[in-house]
Every structure is written in C-alpha cells, then in structure tokens.
Amino acid sequence: MSHLRRRSRGRIASCFPRLFARSVKVSAHCDLPCGVYDPAQARIEAESVKATQEKMQANDDPHFQTRATIIKEQRAELAKHHVSVLWSDYFKAPHFEKYPQLHQLVNDTLKALSAAKASTDPATGQKALDLIAEIDKIFWETKKA
C-alpha cells in the first residue's frame, strides 16, 4: 500500500510544473498545411467524367457502356468528394465573408456533378467543370491573401 502512495505522490508532484507553466496561444488557418488542398483534384476527376461521356456517345457496345457508366460514376463521386473537402476543410469564415456566393457555388457544383454522374451528355460534365473553375479562381485568390 505504501508503494502506491509514493507513486501517486510522484504523479501529483510532476503535475505542478505544468499547472504553473505559461500558456502559449497557437492558431492556424487550417488543420494541415494549406498545400494539401487544391481544386485541381476535383477538376481532373470532372475532366474524366466529361471525357467518358464523350466516349459513351461514340460507342454503342453495351459492355463498353456498362464499364464507362461505372467509371463515370466513380469519377463524379471523387470530384464531389474533393469539392466537399475544400468546402468543409479549407474554406473558413473569412473566405465566406469575402466571397458570399461561395456556399451557393459549392452547392451548385455538387449538384452539377450529380447531374453529370447520372447523364451521358458531355454538356453536364462541362457545366461541372465550369463551376469547378469558379471555385478554383476563388481558391487561388484566397491563397494569395
């Protein structure tokens, strides 16, 4: 029993320096260095969606259509993921204040990617790409600030 008392006294004594230490204020713009975020990831996936849509229009083979549909849907989901990560992890309150259209732009982009996922029309893929380009422009403006 005395052994346990000595151990607990040692733990309490080791806490005192931490209790009286000066606090340090730490802040960061994002969870990780900002270099890990880039709309290019979403753009590349959306370009794959559009390219697949174009290939689907030029090929009537049912096996090709099935494989292309799977690829197109996977790429659209990846593009949506990358846009969502930018919105939730990179963009912060000051960005939304400076660019009040950003919430709606991200929502419109996600909806456009869903439409492209469900369509074989390359125009839907192009619409998603155009919206991603707008996000990209805002993103790089925030990186300069």
PDB file of C-alpha atoms in Angstrom:
ATOM      1  CA  MET A   1       0.000   0.000   0.000  1.00  0.00           C
ATOM      2  CA  SER A   2       2.811   2.440   0.823  1.00  0.00           C
ATOM      3  CA  HIS A   3       4.261   1.770  -2.628  1.00  0.00           C
ATOM      4  CA  LEU A   4       1.007   3.047  -4.226  1.00  0.00           C
ATOM      5  CA  ARG A   5       1.061   6.192  -2.071  1.00  0.00           C
ATOM      6  CA  ARG A   6       4.603   7.002  -3.171  1.00  0.00           C
ATOM      7  CA  ARG A   7       3.642   6.548  -6.856  1.00  0.00           C
ATOM      8  CA  SER A   8       0.605   8.797  -6.592  1.00  0.00           C
ATOM      9  CA  ARG A   9       2.613  11.480  -4.733  1.00  0.00           C
ATOM     10  CA  GLY A  10       5.146  11.361  -7.561  1.00  0.00           C
ATOM     11  CA  ARG A  11       2.422  11.878 -10.154  1.00  0.00           C
ATOM     12  CA  ILE A  12       0.956  14.825  -8.259  1.00  0.00           C
ATOM     13  CA  ALA A  13       4.366  16.403  -7.878  1.00  0.00           C
ATOM     14  CA  SER A  14       5.055  16.023 -11.588  1.00  0.00           C
ATOM     15  CA  CYS A  15       1.822  17.918 -12.395  1.00  0.00           C
ATOM     16  CA  PHE A  16       2.872  21.112 -10.566  1.00  0.00           C
ATOM     17  CA  PRO A  17       5.234  22.425 -13.237  1.00  0.00           C
ATOM     18  CA  ARG A  18       2.504  22.040 -15.868  1.00  0.00           C
ATOM     19  CA  LEU A  19      -0.066  23.794 -13.676  1.00  0.00           C
ATOM     20  CA  PHE A  20       2.107  26.881 -13.360  1.00  0.00           C
ATOM     21  CA  ALA A  21       3.565  26.940 -16.852  1.00  0.00           C
ATOM     22  CA  ARG A  22       2.773  29.917 -19.060  1.00  0.00           C
ATOM     23  CA  SER A  23       0.158  29.211 -21.683  1.00  0.00           C
ATOM     24  CA  VAL A  24       1.021  29.591 -25.316  1.00  0.00           C
ATOM     25  CA  LYS A  25      -1.609  30.670 -27.800  1.00  0.00           C
ATOM     26  CA  VAL A  26      -1.453  28.695 -31.019  1.00  0.00           C
ATOM     27  CA  SER A  27      -3.534  29.310 -34.102  1.00  0.00           C
ATOM     28  CA  ALA A  28      -3.591  28.015 -37.633  1.00  0.00           C
ATOM     29  CA  HIS A  29      -5.582  28.771 -40.731  1.00  0.00           C
ATOM     30  CA  CYS A  30      -6.287  25.110 -41.415  1.00  0.00           C
ATOM     31  CA  ASP A  31      -5.873  21.675 -39.898  1.00  0.00           C
ATOM     32  CA  LEU A  32      -2.823  20.829 -42.008  1.00  0.00           C
ATOM     33  CA  PRO A  33      -0.523  22.956 -44.113  1.00  0.00           C
ATOM     34  CA  CYS A  34      -2.648  24.569 -46.776  1.00  0.00           C
ATOM     35  CA  GLY A  35      -0.621  22.955 -49.517  1.00  0.00           C
ATOM     36  CA  VAL A  36      -2.619  19.741 -49.218  1.00  0.00           C
ATOM     37  CA  TYR A  37      -5.718  21.354 -50.730  1.00  0.00           C
ATOM     38  CA  ASP A  38      -6.139  22.037 -54.437  1.00  0.00           C
ATOM     39  CA  PRO A  39      -9.226  22.206 -56.679  1.00  0.00           C
ATOM     40  CA  ALA A  40      -7.131  20.571 -59.404  1.00  0.00           C
ATOM     41  CA  GLN A  41      -8.047  17.195 -57.915  1.00  0.00           C
ATOM     42  CA  ALA A  42     -11.753  17.873 -58.490  1.00  0.00           C
ATOM     43  CA  ARG A  43     -11.061  19.275 -61.960  1.00  0.00           C
ATOM     44  CA  ILE A  44      -9.107  16.195 -63.053  1.00  0.00           C
ATOM     45  CA  GLU A  45     -11.905  13.886 -61.936  1.00  0.00           C
ATOM     46  CA  ALA A  46     -14.537  16.070 -63.639  1.00  0.00           C
ATOM     47  CA  GLU A  47     -12.472  16.064 -66.844  1.00  0.00           C
ATOM     48  CA  SER A  48     -12.573  12.261 -66.695  1.00  0.00           C
ATOM     49  CA  VAL A  49     -16.351  12.393 -66.329  1.00  0.00           C
ATOM     50  CA  LYS A  50     -16.718  14.572 -69.405  1.00  0.00           C
ATOM     51  CA  ALA A  51     -14.250  12.511 -71.450  1.00  0.00           C
ATOM     52  CA  THR A  52     -16.096   9.330 -70.521  1.00  0.00           C
ATOM     53  CA  GLN A  53     -19.403  10.914 -71.518  1.00  0.00           C
ATOM     54  CA  GLU A  54     -17.912  11.814 -74.908  1.00  0.00           C
ATOM     55  CA  LYS A  55     -16.644   8.262 -75.408  1.00  0.00           C
ATOM     56  CA  MET A  56     -20.034   6.859 -74.421  1.00  0.00           C
ATOM     57  CA  GLN A  57     -21.733   8.875 -77.132  1.00  0.00           C
ATOM     58  CA  ALA A  58     -19.344   7.435 -79.727  1.00  0.00           C
ATOM     59  CA  ASN A  59     -19.725   3.764 -78.751  1.00  0.00           C
ATOM     60  CA  ASP A  60     -22.926   1.706 -78.670  1.00  0.00           C
ATOM     61  CA  ASP A  61     -21.407  -1.514 -77.347  1.00  0.00           C
ATOM     62  CA  PRO A  62     -23.427  -2.467 -74.231  1.00  0.00           C
ATOM     63  CA  HIS A  63     -20.379  -3.866 -72.423  1.00  0.00           C
ATOM     64  CA  PHE A  64     -18.460  -0.657 -73.099  1.00  0.00           C
ATOM     65  CA  GLN A  65     -21.451   1.395 -71.926  1.00  0.00           C
ATOM     66  CA  THR A  66     -21.607  -0.562 -68.667  1.00  0.00           C
ATOM     67  CA  ARG A  67     -17.896  -0.152 -67.944  1.00  0.00           C
ATOM     68  CA  ALA A  68     -17.996   3.521 -68.919  1.00  0.00           C
ATOM     69  CA  THR A  69     -21.009   4.156 -66.673  1.00  0.00           C
ATOM     70  CA  ILE A  70     -19.203   2.657 -63.691  1.00  0.00           C
ATOM     71  CA  ILE A  71     -16.073   4.733 -64.359  1.00  0.00           C
ATOM     72  CA  LYS A  72     -18.067   7.933 -64.924  1.00  0.00           C
ATOM     73  CA  GLU A  73     -19.991   7.483 -61.694  1.00  0.00           C
ATOM     74  CA  GLN A  74     -16.845   6.733 -59.681  1.00  0.00           C
ATOM     75  CA  ARG A  75     -15.063   9.794 -61.069  1.00  0.00           C
ATOM     76  CA  ALA A  76     -18.067  12.031 -60.393  1.00  0.00           C
ATOM     77  CA  GLU A  77     -18.145  10.829 -56.784  1.00  0.00           C
ATOM     78  CA  LEU A  78     -14.423  11.540 -56.419  1.00  0.00           C
ATOM     79  CA  ALA A  79     -14.914  15.048 -57.823  1.00  0.00           C
ATOM     80  CA  LYS A  80     -17.766  15.626 -55.364  1.00  0.00           C
ATOM     81  CA  HIS A  81     -15.540  14.414 -52.555  1.00  0.00           C
ATOM     82  CA  HIS A  82     -12.756  16.840 -53.462  1.00  0.00           C
ATOM     83  CA  VAL A  83     -15.159  19.785 -53.711  1.00  0.00           C
ATOM     84  CA  SER A  84     -16.715  18.841 -50.369  1.00  0.00           C
ATOM     85  CA  VAL A  85     -13.302  18.650 -48.701  1.00  0.00           C
ATOM     86  CA  LEU A  86     -12.430  22.139 -49.946  1.00  0.00           C
ATOM     87  CA  TRP A  87     -15.724  23.453 -48.607  1.00  0.00           C
ATOM     88  CA  SER A  88     -15.503  21.761 -45.215  1.00  0.00           C
ATOM     89  CA  ASP A  89     -11.744  21.751 -44.521  1.00  0.00           C
ATOM     90  CA  TYR A  90     -10.108  24.553 -46.492  1.00  0.00           C
ATOM     91  CA  PHE A  91     -12.586  27.408 -46.774  1.00  0.00           C
ATOM     92  CA  LYS A  92     -13.082  29.237 -43.479  1.00  0.00           C
ATOM     93  CA  ALA A  93     -15.373  32.011 -42.223  1.00  0.00           C
ATOM     94  CA  PRO A  94     -13.214  34.857 -43.616  1.00  0.00           C
ATOM     95  CA  HIS A  95     -13.440  33.282 -47.093  1.00  0.00           C
ATOM     96  CA  PHE A  96     -17.219  33.008 -46.869  1.00  0.00           C
ATOM     97  CA  GLU A  97     -17.404  36.641 -45.747  1.00  0.00           C
ATOM     98  CA  LYS A  98     -15.264  37.840 -48.651  1.00  0.00           C
ATOM     99  CA  TYR A  99     -16.991  35.530 -51.168  1.00  0.00           C
ATOM    100  CA  PRO A 100     -20.649  35.334 -50.053  1.00  0.00           C
ATOM    101  CA  GLN A 101     -21.534  33.345 -53.187  1.00  0.00           C
ATOM    102  CA  LEU A 102     -19.177  30.526 -52.183  1.00  0.00           C
ATOM    103  CA  HIS A 103     -21.737  28.405 -50.312  1.00  0.00           C
ATOM    104  CA  GLN A 104     -24.134  28.530 -53.272  1.00  0.00           C
ATOM    105  CA  LEU A 105     -21.300  27.929 -55.735  1.00  0.00           C
ATOM    106  CA  VAL A 106     -20.187  24.787 -53.909  1.00  0.00           C
ATOM    107  CA  ASN A 107     -23.782  23.554 -53.701  1.00  0.00           C
ATOM    108  CA  ASP A 108     -24.333  24.222 -57.413  1.00  0.00           C
ATOM    109  CA  THR A 109     -21.088  22.412 -58.227  1.00  0.00           C
ATOM    110  CA  LEU A 110     -22.067  19.352 -56.211  1.00  0.00           C
ATOM    111  CA  LYS A 111     -25.478  19.305 -57.912  1.00  0.00           C
ATOM    112  CA  ALA A 112     -23.837  19.654 -61.342  1.00  0.00           C
ATOM    113  CA  LEU A 113     -21.522  16.745 -60.571  1.00  0.00           C
ATOM    114  CA  SER A 114     -24.545  14.666 -59.516  1.00  0.00           C
ATOM    115  CA  ALA A 115     -26.230  15.551 -62.805  1.00  0.00           C
ATOM    116  CA  ALA A 116     -23.101  14.585 -64.748  1.00  0.00           C
ATOM    117  CA  LYS A 117     -22.927  11.332 -62.823  1.00  0.00           C
ATOM    118  CA  ALA A 118     -26.455  10.498 -63.975  1.00  0.00           C
ATOM    119  CA  SER A 119     -26.048  11.637 -67.578  1.00  0.00           C
ATOM    120  CA  THR A 120     -24.206  10.671 -70.730  1.00  0.00           C
ATOM    121  CA  ASP A 121     -24.429  14.229 -72.073  1.00  0.00           C
ATOM    122  CA  PRO A 122     -20.983  15.898 -72.083  1.00  0.00           C
ATOM    123  CA  ALA A 123     -22.697  19.261 -71.558  1.00  0.00           C
ATOM    124  CA  THR A 124     -23.411  18.206 -67.966  1.00  0.00           C
ATOM    125  CA  GLY A 125     -19.749  17.374 -67.496  1.00  0.00           C
ATOM    126  CA  GLN A 126     -18.771  20.741 -68.948  1.00  0.00           C
ATOM    127  CA  LYS A 127     -21.147  22.574 -66.603  1.00  0.00           C
ATOM    128  CA  ALA A 128     -19.469  20.876 -63.632  1.00  0.00           C
ATOM    129  CA  LEU A 129     -16.050  21.844 -64.999  1.00  0.00           C
ATOM    130  CA  ASP A 130     -17.138  25.469 -65.418  1.00  0.00           C
ATOM    131  CA  LEU A 131     -18.313  25.622 -61.797  1.00  0.00           C
ATOM    132  CA  ILE A 132     -15.124  23.975 -60.545  1.00  0.00           C
ATOM    133  CA  ALA A 133     -13.197  26.658 -62.457  1.00  0.00           C
ATOM    134  CA  GLU A 134     -15.061  29.316 -60.443  1.00  0.00           C
ATOM    135  CA  ILE A 135     -14.141  27.560 -57.197  1.00  0.00           C
ATOM    136  CA  ASP A 136     -10.570  27.320 -58.436  1.00  0.00           C
ATOM    137  CA  LYS A 137     -10.434  31.075 -59.077  1.00  0.00           C
ATOM    138  CA  ILE A 138     -11.668  31.871 -55.564  1.00  0.00           C
ATOM    139  CA  PHE A 139      -9.351  29.269 -54.055  1.00  0.00           C
ATOM    140  CA  TRP A 140      -6.240  30.805 -55.625  1.00  0.00           C
ATOM    141  CA  GLU A 141      -7.367  34.310 -54.628  1.00  0.00           C
ATOM    142  CA  THR A 142      -7.541  33.119 -51.015  1.00  0.00           C
ATOM    143  CA  LYS A 143      -4.075  31.584 -51.278  1.00  0.00           C
ATOM    144  CA  LYS A 144      -2.634  34.980 -52.275  1.00  0.00           C
ATOM    145  CA  ALA A 145      -4.168  36.680 -49.232  1.00  0.00           C
TER     146      ALA A 145
END
